Coordinates of C-alpha atoms and ligand atoms in Angstrom, one line a residue:
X4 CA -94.4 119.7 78.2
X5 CA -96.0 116.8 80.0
X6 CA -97.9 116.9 83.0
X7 CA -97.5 120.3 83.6
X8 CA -99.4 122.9 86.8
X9 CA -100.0 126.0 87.2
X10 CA -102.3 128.3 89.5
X11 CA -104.3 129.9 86.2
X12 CA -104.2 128.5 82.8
X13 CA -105.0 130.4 80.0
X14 CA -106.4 129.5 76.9
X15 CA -105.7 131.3 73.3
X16 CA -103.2 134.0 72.7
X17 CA -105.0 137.0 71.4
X18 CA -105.2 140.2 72.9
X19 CA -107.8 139.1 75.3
X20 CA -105.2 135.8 76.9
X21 CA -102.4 138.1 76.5
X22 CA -104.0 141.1 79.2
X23 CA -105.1 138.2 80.9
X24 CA -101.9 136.5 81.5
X25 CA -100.1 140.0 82.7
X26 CA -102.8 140.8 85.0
X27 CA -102.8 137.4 86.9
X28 CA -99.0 137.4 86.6
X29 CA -99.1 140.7 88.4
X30 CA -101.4 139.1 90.7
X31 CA -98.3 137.2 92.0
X32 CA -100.3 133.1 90.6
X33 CA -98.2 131.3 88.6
X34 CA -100.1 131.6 84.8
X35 CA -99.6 129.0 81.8
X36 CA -100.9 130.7 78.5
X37 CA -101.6 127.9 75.3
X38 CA -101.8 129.5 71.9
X39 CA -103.0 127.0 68.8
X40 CA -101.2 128.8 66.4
X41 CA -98.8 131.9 67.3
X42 CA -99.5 135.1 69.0
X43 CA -102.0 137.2 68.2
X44 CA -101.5 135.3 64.0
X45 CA -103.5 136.5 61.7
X46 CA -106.7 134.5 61.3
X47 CA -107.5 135.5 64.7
X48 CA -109.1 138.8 65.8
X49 CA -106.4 141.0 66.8
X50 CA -103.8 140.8 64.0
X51 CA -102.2 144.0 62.5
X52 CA -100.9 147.4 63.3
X53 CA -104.1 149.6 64.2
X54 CA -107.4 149.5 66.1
X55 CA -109.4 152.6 67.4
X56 CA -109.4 153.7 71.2
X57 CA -112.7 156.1 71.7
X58 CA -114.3 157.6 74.5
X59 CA -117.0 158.5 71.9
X60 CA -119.6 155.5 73.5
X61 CA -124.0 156.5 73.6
X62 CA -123.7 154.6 76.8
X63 CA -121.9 156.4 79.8
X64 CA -120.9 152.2 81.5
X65 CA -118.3 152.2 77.6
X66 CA -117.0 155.7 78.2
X67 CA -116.4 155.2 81.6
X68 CA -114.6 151.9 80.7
X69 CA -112.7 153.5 77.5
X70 CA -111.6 156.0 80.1
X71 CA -110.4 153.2 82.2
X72 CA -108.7 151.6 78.9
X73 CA -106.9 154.9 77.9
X74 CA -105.3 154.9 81.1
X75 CA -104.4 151.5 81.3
X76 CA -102.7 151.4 78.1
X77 CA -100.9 154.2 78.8
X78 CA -99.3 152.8 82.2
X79 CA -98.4 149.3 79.9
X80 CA -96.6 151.6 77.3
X81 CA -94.5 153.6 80.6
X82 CA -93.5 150.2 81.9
X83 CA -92.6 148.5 78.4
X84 CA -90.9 151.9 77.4
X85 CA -92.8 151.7 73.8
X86 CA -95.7 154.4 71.8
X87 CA -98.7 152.2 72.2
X88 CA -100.9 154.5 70.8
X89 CA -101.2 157.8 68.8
X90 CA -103.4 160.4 69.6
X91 CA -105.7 161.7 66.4
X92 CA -109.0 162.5 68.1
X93 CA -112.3 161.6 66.5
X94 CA -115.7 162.9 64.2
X95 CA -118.4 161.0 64.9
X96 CA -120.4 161.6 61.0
X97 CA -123.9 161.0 59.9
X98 CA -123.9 162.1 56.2
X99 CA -127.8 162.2 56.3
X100 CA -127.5 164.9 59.2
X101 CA -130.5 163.3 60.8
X102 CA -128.2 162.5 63.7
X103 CA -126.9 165.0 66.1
X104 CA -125.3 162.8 68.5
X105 CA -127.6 163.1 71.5
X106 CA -126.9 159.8 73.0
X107 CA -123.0 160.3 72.5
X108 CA -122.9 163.6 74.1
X109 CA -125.1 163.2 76.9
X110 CA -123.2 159.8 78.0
X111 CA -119.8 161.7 77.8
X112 CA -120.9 165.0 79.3
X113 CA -121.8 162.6 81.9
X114 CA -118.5 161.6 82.4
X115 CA -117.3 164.7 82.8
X116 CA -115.6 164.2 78.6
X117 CA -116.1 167.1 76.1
X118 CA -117.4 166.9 72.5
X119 CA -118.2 169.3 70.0
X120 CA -121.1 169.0 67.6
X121 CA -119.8 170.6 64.1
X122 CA -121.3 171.2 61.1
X123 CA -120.5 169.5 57.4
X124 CA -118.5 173.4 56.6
X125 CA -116.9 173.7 60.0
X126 CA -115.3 170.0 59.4
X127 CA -114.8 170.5 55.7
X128 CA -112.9 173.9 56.3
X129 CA -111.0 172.1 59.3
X130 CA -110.3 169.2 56.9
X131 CA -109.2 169.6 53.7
X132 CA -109.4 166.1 52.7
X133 CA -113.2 165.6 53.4
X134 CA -116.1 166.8 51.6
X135 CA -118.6 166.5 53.4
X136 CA -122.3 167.4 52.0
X137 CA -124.5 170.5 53.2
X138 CA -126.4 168.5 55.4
X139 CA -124.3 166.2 57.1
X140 CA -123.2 166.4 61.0
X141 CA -120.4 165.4 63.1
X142 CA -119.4 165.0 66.7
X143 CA -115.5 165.8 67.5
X144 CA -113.7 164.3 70.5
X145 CA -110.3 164.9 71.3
X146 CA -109.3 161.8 72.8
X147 CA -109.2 158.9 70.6
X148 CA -106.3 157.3 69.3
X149 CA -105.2 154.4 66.7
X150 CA -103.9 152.0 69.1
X151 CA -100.5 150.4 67.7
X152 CA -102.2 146.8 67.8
X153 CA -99.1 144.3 67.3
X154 CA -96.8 146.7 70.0
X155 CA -99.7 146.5 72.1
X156 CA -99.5 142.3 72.1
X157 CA -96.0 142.6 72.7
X158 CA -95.7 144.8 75.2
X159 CA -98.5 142.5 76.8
X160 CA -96.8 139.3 76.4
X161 CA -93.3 141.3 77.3
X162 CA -94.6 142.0 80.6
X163 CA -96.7 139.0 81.2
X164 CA -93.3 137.1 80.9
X165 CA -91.4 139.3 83.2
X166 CA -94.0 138.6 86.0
X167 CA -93.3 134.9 84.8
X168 CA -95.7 133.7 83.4
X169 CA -95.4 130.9 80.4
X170 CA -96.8 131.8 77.1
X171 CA -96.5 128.3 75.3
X172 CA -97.6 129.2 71.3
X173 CA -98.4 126.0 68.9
X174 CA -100.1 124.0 71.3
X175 CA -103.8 123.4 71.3
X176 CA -106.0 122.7 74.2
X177 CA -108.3 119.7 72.8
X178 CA -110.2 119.7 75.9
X179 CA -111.1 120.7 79.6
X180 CA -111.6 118.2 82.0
X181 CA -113.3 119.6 84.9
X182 CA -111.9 117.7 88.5
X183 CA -111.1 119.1 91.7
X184 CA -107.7 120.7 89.5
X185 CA -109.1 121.2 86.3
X186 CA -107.2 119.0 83.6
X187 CA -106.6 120.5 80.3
X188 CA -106.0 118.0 77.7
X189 CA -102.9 119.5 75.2
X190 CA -101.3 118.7 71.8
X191 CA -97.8 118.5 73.8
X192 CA -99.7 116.7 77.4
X193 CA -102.1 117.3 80.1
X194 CA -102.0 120.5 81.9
X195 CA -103.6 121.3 85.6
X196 CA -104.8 124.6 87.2
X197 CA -107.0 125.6 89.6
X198 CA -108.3 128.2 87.2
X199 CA -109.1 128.1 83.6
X200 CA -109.5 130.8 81.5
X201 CA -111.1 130.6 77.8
X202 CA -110.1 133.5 75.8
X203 CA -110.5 131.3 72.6
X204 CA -112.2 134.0 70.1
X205 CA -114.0 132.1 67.6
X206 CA -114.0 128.8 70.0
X207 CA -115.4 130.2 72.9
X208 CA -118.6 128.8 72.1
X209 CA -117.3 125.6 71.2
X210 CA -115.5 125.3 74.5
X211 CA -118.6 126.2 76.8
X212 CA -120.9 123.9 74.4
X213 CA -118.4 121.1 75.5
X214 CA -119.3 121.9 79.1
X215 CA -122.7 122.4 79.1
X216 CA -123.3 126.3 78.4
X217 CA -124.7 128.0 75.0
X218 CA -123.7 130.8 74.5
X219 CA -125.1 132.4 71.5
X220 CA -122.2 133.9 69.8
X221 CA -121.9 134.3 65.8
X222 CA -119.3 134.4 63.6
X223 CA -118.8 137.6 60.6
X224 CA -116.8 137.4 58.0
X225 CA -115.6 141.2 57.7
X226 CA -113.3 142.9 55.5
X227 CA -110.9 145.9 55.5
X228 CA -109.1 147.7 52.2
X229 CA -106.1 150.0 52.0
X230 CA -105.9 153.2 49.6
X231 CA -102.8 154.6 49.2
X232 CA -103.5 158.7 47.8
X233 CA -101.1 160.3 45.4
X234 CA -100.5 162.7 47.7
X235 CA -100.8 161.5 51.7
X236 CA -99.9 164.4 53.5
X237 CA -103.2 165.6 54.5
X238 CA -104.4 162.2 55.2
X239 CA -101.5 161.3 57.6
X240 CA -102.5 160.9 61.1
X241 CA -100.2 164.3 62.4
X242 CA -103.8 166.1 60.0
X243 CA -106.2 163.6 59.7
X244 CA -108.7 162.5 62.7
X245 CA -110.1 158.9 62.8
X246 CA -113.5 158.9 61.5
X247 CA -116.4 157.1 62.3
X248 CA -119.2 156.8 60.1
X249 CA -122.7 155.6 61.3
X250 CA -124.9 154.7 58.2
X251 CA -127.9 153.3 59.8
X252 CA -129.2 150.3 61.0
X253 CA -126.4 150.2 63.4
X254 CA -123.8 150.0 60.9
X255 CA -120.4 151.9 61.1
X256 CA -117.7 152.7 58.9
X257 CA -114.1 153.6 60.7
X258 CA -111.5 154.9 58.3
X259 CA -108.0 155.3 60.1
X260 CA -105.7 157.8 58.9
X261 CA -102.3 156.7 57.4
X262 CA -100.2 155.7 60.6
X263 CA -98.2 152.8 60.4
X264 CA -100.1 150.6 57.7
X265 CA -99.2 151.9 54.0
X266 CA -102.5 153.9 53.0
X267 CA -105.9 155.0 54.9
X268 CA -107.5 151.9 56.2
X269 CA -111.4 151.9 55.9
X270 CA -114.0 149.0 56.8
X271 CA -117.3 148.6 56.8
X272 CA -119.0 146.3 59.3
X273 CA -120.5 143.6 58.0
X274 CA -121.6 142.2 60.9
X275 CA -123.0 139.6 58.9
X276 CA -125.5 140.8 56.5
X277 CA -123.6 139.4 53.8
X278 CA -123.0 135.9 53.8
X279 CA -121.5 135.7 50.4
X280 CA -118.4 133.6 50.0
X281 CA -114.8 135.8 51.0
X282 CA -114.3 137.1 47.3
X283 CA -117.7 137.8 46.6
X284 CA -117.7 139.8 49.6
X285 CA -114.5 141.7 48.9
X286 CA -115.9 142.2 45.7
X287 CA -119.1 143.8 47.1
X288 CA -117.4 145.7 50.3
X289 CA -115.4 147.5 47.7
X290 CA -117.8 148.5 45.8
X291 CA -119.9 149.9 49.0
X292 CA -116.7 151.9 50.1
X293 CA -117.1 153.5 46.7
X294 CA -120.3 154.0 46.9
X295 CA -120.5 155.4 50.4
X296 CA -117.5 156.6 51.5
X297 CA -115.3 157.7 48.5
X298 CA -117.1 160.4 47.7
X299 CA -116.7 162.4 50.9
X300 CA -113.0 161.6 50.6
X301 CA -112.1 162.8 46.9
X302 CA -108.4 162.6 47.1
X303 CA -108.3 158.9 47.6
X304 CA -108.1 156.4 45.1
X305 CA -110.9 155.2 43.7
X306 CA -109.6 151.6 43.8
X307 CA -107.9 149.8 47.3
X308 CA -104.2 148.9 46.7
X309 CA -105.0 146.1 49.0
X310 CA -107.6 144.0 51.2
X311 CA -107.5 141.5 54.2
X312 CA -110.2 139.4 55.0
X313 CA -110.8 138.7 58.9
X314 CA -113.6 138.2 61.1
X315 CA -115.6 139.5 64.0
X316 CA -117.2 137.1 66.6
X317 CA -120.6 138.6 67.6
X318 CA -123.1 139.1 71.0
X319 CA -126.8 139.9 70.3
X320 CA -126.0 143.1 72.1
X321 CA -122.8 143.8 71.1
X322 CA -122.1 143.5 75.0
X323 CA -118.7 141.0 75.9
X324 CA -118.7 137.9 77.6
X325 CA -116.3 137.7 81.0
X326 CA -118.0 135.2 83.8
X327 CA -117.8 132.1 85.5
X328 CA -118.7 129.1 83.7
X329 CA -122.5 128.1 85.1
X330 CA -121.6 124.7 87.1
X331 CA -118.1 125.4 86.9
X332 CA -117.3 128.3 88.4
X333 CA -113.4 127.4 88.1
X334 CA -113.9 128.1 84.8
X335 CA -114.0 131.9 83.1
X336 CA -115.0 132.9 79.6
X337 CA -114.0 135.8 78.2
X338 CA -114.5 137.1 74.9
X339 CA -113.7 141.0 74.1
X340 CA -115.8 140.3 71.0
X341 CA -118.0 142.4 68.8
X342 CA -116.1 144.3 66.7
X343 CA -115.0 146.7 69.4
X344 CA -113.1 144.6 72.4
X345 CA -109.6 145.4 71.5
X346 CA -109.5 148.7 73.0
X347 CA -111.0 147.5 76.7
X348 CA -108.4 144.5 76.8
X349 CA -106.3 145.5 80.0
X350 CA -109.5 146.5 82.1
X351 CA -111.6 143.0 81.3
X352 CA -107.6 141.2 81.9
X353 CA -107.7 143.3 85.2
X354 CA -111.6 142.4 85.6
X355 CA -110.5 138.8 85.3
X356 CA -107.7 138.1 88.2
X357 CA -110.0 140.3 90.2
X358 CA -112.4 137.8 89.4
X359 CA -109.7 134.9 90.4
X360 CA -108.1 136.5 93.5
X361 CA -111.1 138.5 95.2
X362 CA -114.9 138.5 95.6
X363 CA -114.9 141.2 92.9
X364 CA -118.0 141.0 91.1
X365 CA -117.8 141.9 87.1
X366 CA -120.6 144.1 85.8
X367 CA -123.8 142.4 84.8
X368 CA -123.7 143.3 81.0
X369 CA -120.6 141.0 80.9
X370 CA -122.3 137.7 82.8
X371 CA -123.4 134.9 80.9
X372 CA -127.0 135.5 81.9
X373 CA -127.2 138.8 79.9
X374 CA -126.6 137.0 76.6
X375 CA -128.8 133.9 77.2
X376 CA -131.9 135.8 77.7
X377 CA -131.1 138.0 74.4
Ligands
LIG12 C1 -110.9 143.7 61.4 C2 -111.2 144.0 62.8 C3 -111.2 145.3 63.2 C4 -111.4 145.6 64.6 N1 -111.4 146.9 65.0 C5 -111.4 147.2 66.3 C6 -111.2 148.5 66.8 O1 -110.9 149.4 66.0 N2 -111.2 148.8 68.1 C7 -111.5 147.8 69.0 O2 -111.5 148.1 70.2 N3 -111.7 146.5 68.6 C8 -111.7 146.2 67.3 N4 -111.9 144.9 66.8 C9 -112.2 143.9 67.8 C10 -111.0 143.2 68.5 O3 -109.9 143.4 67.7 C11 -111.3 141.7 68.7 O4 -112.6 141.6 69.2 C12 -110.3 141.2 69.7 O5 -109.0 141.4 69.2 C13 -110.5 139.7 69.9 O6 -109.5 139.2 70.8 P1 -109.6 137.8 71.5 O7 -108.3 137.6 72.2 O8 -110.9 137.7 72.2 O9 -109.7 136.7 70.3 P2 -108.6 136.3 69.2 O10 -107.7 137.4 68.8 O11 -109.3 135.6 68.1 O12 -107.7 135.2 70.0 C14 -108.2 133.9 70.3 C15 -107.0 133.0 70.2 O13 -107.3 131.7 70.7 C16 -106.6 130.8 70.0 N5 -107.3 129.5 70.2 C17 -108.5 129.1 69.7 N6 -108.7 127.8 70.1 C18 -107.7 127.4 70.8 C19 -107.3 126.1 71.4 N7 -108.2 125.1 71.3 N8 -106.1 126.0 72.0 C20 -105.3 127.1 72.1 N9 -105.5 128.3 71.5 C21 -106.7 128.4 70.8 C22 -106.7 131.3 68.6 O14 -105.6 130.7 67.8 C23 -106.5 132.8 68.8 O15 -105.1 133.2 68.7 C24 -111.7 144.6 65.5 C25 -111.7 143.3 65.0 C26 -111.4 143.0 63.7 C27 -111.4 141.5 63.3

């Protein structure tokens, strides 16, 4: 490619370029994605086969945007013809029992969603494979689903292709040159558009420090583990809900029920209190999966038959990043960052070729001047 044009270019090839490029494909503008390495590869953020999809937000603005989500990636699975998600429902669980959930049911009853606040015996009776103690709480919620995470990309980049638009993997954008068309300086030529997008993940910050703009993002070094039970059957996701653990501090656990991954996948977020190197940190995530989640799920191994290292790219509020560039307003950031983006992909693509094609205005918790001042 040499001297290519296009109306929208789109930088990185994650979940977040991917919803981009099919909604301003849809749009009817002529899109060029560029993807370093391949689609959504594994040292990026949205590798594998599962994330979660919850409604259960403390903050009506996420459930009403979950909502959203839900809906949207049920219309991509009608028109790419594939199961993009399955279904398990959800328990919110403090083991401490200190929490019952006020925030989380007051912001869904507000959007007209129903929970049910259960006791440790109600869920330990539903449940055979917890074990909840005496004390603990939890807050069920029928609709939340593992999201198949690699069908999802594909059925993304399927459809993004159909409407025509160009997703060019293995070749890096070095630079963007902002002109009257912005330049965009490749590892196979320059590129123009009238629009850039920088969907970039870890380089977002990188890209808008090149141009002027801080944006205070950090990087965490998280880890995820696999434990494959003797016997699965209760843990499979046809029995077993996703669970949610919040431990204080702000710190959750998920565990995922056996879907399409061999074993139940449980993480907790780092979210980067430990800064040790990647196998000192397996090393010590391990050992606080046995020490704080094991024992409510006896049936499980007591050691992981496998762990992947990745990494989440953090706001100071956990908030995403989708806004104009300050002095550049051809240019758009997005990040669906924090450790919970996947799941809002289609709506922030769709907020984004509103963004491009109308005089739609994204919500303030996503503009740049939310995350300066934090
Ligand atoms: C382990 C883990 C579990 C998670 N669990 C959940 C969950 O359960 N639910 C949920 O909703 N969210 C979850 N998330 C969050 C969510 O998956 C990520 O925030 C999201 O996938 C990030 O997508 P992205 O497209 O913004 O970034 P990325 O996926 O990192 O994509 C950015 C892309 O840009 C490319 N790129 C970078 N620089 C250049 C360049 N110069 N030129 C060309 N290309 C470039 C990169 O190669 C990369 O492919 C989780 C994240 C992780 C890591």
């Amino acid at each position: 490619m040499t001297d290519g044009r296009s109306d929208v270019a789109v930088i990185g090839g994650g979940i977040m370029g991917l919803s981009i490029a099919y909604a301003v494909a849809r749009q009817g503008k002529s899109v060029t994605l560029f993807e370093a390495e391949t689609l959504t590869h594994e040292h990026g953020g949205s590798h594998g086969k599962a994330r979660i999809i919850r409604l259960s937000y403390d903050d009506p603005f996420y459930v009403g945007l979950a909502q959203e989500a839900f809906e949207a990636w049920h219309a991509l699975g009608s028109v790419a013809r594939k199961d993009l998600y399955k279904v398990t429902g959800s328990l919110d669980i403090d083991l401490s029992g200190q929490r019952r959930f006020d925030g989380h049911r007051d912001a869904l009853a507000e959007c007209g969603v129903s929970s049910k606040l259960m006791s440790a015996t109600e869920i330990n009776d539903a449940y055979p494979e917890l074990n909840l103690p005496d004390e603990a709480t939890g807050l069920w919620q029928h609709r939340s689903a593992v999201l198949n995470a690699d069908l999802c990309s594909a059925a993304l980049a399927d459809e993004a292709r159909r409407y025509g638009a160009h997703l060019w993997t293995g070749c890096k954008v070095n630079r963007v040159i902002p002109d009257d068309r912005i330049r965009l300086d490749t590892t196979q030529g320059m590129h123009h558009a009238d629009t850039v997008v920088i969907a970039t993940g870890d380089q977002v910050a990188r890209f808008a420090s090149d141009l002027g703009t801080h944006l205070p993002l950090t990087k965490s070094l998280e880890e995820v583990s696999f434990y494959e039970p003797l016997e699965p059957e209760a843990h499979l996701a046809d029995h077993m809900p996703l669970l949610i653990f919040h431990l204080g501090n702000g710190v959750l656990s998920s565990v995922f029920p056996i879907h399409r991954d061999a074993g139940v996948k449980i993480m907790v977020e780092n979210n980067g209190r430990d800064t040790s190197p990647p196998e000192r940190l397996t090393e010590h995530k391990v050992a606080e999966i046995a020490e704080t989640i094991l024992p409510v799920l006896p049936r499980l191994p007591r050691a992981p038959s496998g762990t992947n290292l990745c990494h989440y790219i953090l706001t100071p509020n956990g908030d995403f990043i989708l806004d104009r560039l300050p002095g550049h307003p051809q240019i758009i950031m997005c990040s669906a960052c924090s450790g919970h983006g996947f799941k809002f992909a289609p709506v922030l693509g769709e907020m984004v070729a509103q963004l491009i094609t109308s005089d739609f205005v994204q919500p303030s918790l996503f503009m740049i001047s939310n995350h300066s001042t934090s």
